[in-house]
XYZ file of N, CA and C in Angstrom:
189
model
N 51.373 87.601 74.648
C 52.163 88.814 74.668
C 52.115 89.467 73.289
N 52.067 90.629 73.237
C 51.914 91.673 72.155
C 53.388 91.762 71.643
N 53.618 92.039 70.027
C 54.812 91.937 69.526
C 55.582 93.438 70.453
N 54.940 94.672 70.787
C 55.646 95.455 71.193
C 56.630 95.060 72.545
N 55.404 94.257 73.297
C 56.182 94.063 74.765
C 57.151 92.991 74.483
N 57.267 92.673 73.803
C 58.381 91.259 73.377
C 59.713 92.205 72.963
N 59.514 93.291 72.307
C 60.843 93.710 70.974
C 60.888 94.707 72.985
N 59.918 95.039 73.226
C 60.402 96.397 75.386
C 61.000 95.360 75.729
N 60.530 94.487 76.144
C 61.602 93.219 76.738
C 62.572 92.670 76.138
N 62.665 92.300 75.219
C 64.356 91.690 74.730
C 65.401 93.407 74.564
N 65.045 94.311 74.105
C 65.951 95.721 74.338
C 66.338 95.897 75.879
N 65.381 95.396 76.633
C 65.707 95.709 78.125
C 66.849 94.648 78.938
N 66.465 93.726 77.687
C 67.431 92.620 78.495
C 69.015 92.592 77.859
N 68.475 93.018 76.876
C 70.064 93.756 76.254
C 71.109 94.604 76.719
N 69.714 95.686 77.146
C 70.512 96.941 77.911
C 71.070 96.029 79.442
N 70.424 96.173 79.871
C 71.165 95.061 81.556
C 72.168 94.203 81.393
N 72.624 93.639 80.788
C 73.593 93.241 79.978
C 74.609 93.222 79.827
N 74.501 94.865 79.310
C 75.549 95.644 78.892
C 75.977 96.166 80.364
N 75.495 96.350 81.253
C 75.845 97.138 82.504
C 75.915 96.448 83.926
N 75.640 94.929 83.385
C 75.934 94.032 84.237
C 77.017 94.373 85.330
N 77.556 93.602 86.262
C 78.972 93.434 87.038
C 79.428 92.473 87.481
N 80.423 92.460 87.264
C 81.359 90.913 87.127
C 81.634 91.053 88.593
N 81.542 89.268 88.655
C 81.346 88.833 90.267
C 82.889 89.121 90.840
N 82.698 89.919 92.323
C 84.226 89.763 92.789
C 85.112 89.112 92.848
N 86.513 89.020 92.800
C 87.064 88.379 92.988
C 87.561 87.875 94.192
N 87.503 86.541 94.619
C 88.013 86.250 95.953
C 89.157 86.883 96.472
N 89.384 86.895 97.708
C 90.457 87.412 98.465
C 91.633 86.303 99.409
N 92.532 86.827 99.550
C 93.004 86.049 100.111
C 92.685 85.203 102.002
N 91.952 86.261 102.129
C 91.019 86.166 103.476
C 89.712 85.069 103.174
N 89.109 85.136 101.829
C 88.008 84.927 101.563
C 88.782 83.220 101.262
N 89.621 82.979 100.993
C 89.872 81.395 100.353
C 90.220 80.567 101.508
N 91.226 81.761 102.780
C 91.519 80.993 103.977
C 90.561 80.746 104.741
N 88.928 81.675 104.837
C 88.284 81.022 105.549
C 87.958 79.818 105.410
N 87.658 79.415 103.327
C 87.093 78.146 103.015
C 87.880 77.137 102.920
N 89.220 77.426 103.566
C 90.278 76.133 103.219
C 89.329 75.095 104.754
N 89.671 73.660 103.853
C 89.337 73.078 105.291
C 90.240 72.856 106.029
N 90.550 72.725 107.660
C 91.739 72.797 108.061
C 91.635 71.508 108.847
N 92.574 71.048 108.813
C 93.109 69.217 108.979
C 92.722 68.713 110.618
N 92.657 70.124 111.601
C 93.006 69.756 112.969
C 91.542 69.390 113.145
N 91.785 68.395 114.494
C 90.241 67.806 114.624
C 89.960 68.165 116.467
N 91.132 68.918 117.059
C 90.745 69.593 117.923
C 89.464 70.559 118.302
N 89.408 71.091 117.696
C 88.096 72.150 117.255
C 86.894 71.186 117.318
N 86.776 69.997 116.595
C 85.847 68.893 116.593
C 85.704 68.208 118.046
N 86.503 68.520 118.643
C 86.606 67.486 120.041
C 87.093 66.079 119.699
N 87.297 65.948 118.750
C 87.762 64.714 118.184
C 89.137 64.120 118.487
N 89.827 63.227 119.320
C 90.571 62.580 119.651
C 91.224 61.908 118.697
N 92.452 61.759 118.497
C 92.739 60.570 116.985
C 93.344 59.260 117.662
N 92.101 58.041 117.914
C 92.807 57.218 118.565
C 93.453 56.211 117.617
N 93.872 55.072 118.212
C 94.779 54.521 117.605
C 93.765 53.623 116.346
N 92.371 53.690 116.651
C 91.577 52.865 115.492
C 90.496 53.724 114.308
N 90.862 55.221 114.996
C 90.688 56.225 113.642
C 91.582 56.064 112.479
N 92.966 56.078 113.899
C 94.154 56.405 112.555
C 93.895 55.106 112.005
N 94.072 54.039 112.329
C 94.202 53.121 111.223
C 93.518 52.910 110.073
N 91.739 53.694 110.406
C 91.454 53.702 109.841
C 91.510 54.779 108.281
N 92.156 55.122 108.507
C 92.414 56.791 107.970
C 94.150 56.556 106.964
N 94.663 55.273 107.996
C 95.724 55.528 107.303
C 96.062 55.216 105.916
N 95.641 54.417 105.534
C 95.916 54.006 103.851
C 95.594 55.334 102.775
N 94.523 56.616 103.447
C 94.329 57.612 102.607
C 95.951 58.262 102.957
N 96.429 58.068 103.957
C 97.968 58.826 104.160
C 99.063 58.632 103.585
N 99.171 57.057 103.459
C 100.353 56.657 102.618
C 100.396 56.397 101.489
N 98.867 57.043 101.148
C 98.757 56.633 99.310
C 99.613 57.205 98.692
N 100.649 56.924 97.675
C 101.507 57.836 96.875
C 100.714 58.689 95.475
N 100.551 60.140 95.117
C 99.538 60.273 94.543
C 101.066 60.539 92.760
């Protein structure tokens, strides 16, 4: 690369830069879609009595 296209390119990357745009901010719509939600209905998933047990020690952990 030639010293000119080096000094066109770093000015160009300067300028863009400067005129960038800052990423949106989430919404309150946008966080409830990504919450995960606990029910396992939707899954078809049944909670029998040897899920829960298995599941339960994450429940009664005191945090």
């Amino acid at each position: 690369m030639t010293k000119p296209n080096s000094f066109i390119g770093a000015a160009t990357a300067w300028l863009l830069s400067l005129f960038k745009k800052a990423p949106a901010k989430p919404t309150a719509e946008d966080l409830s879609k990504a919450e995960f939600k606990t029910s396992t209905q939707g899954m078809g998933i049944r909670f029998n009595d040897r899920i829960r047990d298995v599941f339960r020690f994450k429940w009664i952990r005191r945090h």
